[in-house]
């Protein structure tokens, strides 16, 4: 008998009919002899509708109140789901984040889990019942205030509960079959990734793959929680994410030689700011990024040109989430005189492509192959950054789809059309 | 400086615009120097929409889950209201029933308040902030489960908080100007009641006046909480409800001689069951009402005919909420052989008129005047029941409006058309 934590996203519980469908799936898992804990998001567009209501009241709602408002969504979905399961003859009880023991810090809107004390969940399992838990929410220990974990927080709730309960697996149900070697809307013959390490999944999630929230993968890696990303609409295996030592044996064997690349992620949400003609003296860059850091913006890539000897001036470019652009531009403009740069350029027409794979650590030549593929497709590279298991490049936004397809093909990731259950990277 | 508890019903916070309007009103009360605690219901039809969602899942939702579901409504309205008040420059924080310390028993769907521990509300007031509290909900002490107080529960939340905080007044805001001498939709020249004793208000609420929930009046009487029922759309005084010794001096004087009647309530929601030809032996009636009691139905009036000496058989009729009819009929049918009655009749075409007034205790002839008024209007009386300060009669449902108008006129309650702020019962 296994202890399974299942998480269902908003698209899996969009209406009463979907709730009943999911309930049936949960009842089956329970009847198959498992202990089942279910984490559920708000139904469909509920969270956006609540946000819209808040916007009708005030453009800047107090974050504590916004958190209380938004948590109403999971309260609705979790109780409906518990009703639907009970209606199938399987006992189920629903619990808020607070009741499930999800203790967070007090940073409303993006609280971090500081402890998981799932006494009531354990009691419920011990009684042979299914426990339904509201995703995305927690409670502060000191003030008993309701917090939310930010978008994608339900994934984190599920992984945290799986860790706290020492579950055998955390199943993340979604409306696609798993994580793919590229976004199937861009690359129709992208293939499902059968298995990825935490590190690979982290890079994919950080670089634009939207199926799993980055924070939940970080949490899973820290507590070594095996994840299984799969579709709530089929019984197919999806993508498993775990530590290297839990890599399935058949994959170890089949990929001894050639498996290099997990997939190609892309991200269209970033913008680029260029600080033009900065005096190239020690401390210039540090002062710029001090100013940017104070706005809370998340810098991604940074490029500094070689200084022209004749002028002693240089350009510094960096990328950041597009939504952080206006505040960052304003902050830099305010210190223009002090820093002595000439001007600022803002560019939101960029796209980022990231090639991810643990294999590239031991395989030289991956960058060369990537650059050649882009060159052959006639795509210009504007910025480059790398980690041990990732290479990212910035291109024009309107070249991004072509870039993804070219790279996907160059690294042998293309499957036959409609092919779905093949491991990505069984090299050829 | 006064401590005021204000309660706003769903019709006062139907949409974002209404929430802002109410927020302005609250901010004004705060700026006028009061400590303000606000209890709020779910917006508009939210509760019905949530109930409908539950019905789409299962016809018999577990009550614990239904309670969690329904409390989402107040979570939304309270946080939006706190945002709107904050937006006006007045600090406000919202609290769930649990956070506000509303401890209840574990009877889901109609929980009773067993304790009020409003530490956080006091803290909030001490900081000079407005406290918003979700109506209708509480939490069990032992299991930390969410409960609801039943329909009209927000009135009870407000009165209970007013008692727990020793507030100067509990203002119940609604979409009408107060409690009227009769329903203005039936009696266009009904007048607003300026003041009523707890006892009178209890009888009015129990007999169909819908402005105040019966339980909240019971609670107010027990803890001697002064209530002020008024419109959220005007600044007019509404109806004040308190103990006799707090009756306004001017009313005491003007009504020394003649004030008898507070108002005429009516109720169309009851049905009548008649048990035909019951053997008239000791224990028959008690057995019938044992069976009925077990269904949980709330019996209102009971009439037993004089037994016909020749047959030794009698008829027993009683009224009960129409919604309890089917279950009660089924329970009685099941014991028909045992009880030996001939048949059952079910009649949902009845109406109940109730004349309420503390003055009738010391004024004989009230019943005679009531019966004469109905006779003159050609209306047949089917059942009668009385209390110290109330006389109720059952008529045909389609005669009820005429009956209300006739009695309202006969007791001198009619005001000039459009007259609104006159005490009802300043006798003539």
Tab-separated table of N, CA and C in Angstrom, chain A residues 20 80 82-87, chain B residues 51-62:
chain	number	residue	atom	x	y	z
A	20	UNK	N	-16.549	15.867	-10.642
A	20	UNK	CA	-17.004	14.482	-10.493
A	20	UNK	C	-16.045	13.496	-11.163
A	80	UNK	N	-16.307	20.938	-2.672
A	80	UNK	CA	-17.059	20.261	-3.724
A	80	UNK	C	-16.438	18.903	-4.036
A	82	UNK	N	-14.658	17.012	-2.018
A	82	UNK	CA	-14.938	16.091	-0.906
A	82	UNK	C	-16.370	15.556	-1.014
A	83	UNK	N	-17.296	16.441	-1.389
A	83	UNK	CA	-18.689	15.997	-1.572
A	83	UNK	C	-18.784	14.941	-2.659
A	84	UNK	N	-18.100	15.210	-3.775
A	84	UNK	CA	-18.193	14.310	-4.927
A	84	UNK	C	-17.609	12.944	-4.609
A	85	UNK	N	-16.507	12.922	-3.848
A	85	UNK	CA	-15.891	11.637	-3.491
A	85	UNK	C	-16.806	10.875	-2.533
A	86	UNK	N	-17.327	11.592	-1.529
A	86	UNK	CA	-18.246	10.969	-0.571
A	86	UNK	C	-19.428	10.358	-1.304
A	87	UNK	N	-19.895	11.071	-2.306
A	87	UNK	CA	-21.048	10.622	-3.085
A	87	UNK	C	-20.770	9.304	-3.813
B	51	UNK	N	-24.667	27.006	-3.105
B	51	UNK	CA	-25.582	25.889	-2.848
B	51	UNK	C	-25.912	25.163	-4.146
B	52	UNK	N	-26.090	25.951	-5.213
B	52	UNK	CA	-26.416	25.363	-6.496
B	52	UNK	C	-25.258	24.500	-7.004
B	53	UNK	N	-24.037	25.003	-6.838
B	53	UNK	CA	-22.848	24.218	-7.211
B	53	UNK	C	-22.849	22.883	-6.476
B	54	UNK	N	-23.116	22.933	-5.175
B	54	UNK	CA	-23.133	21.704	-4.375
B	54	UNK	C	-24.188	20.743	-4.900
B	55	UNK	N	-25.358	21.290	-5.288
B	55	UNK	CA	-26.439	20.444	-5.804
B	55	UNK	C	-26.044	19.778	-7.116
B	56	UNK	N	-25.185	20.468	-7.880
B	56	UNK	CA	-24.706	19.862	-9.127
B	56	UNK	C	-23.798	18.673	-8.851
B	57	UNK	N	-23.208	18.654	-7.664
B	57	UNK	CA	-22.302	17.559	-7.305
B	57	UNK	C	-23.082	16.395	-6.714
B	58	UNK	N	-23.950	16.691	-5.758
B	58	UNK	CA	-24.684	15.638	-5.069
B	58	UNK	C	-25.921	16.217	-4.397
B	59	UNK	N	-27.026	15.455	-4.402
B	59	UNK	CA	-28.234	15.989	-3.761
B	59	UNK	C	-28.110	16.056	-2.240
B	60	UNK	N	-27.207	15.282	-1.675
B	60	UNK	CA	-27.077	15.257	-0.217
B	60	UNK	C	-25.639	15.498	0.207
B	61	UNK	N	-25.147	16.730	0.076
B	61	UNK	CA	-23.746	16.971	0.438
B	61	UNK	C	-23.512	16.791	1.938
B	62	UNK	N	-22.360	16.237	2.317
B	62	UNK	CA	-22.036	16.143	3.741
B	62	UNK	C	-22.060	17.554	4.342
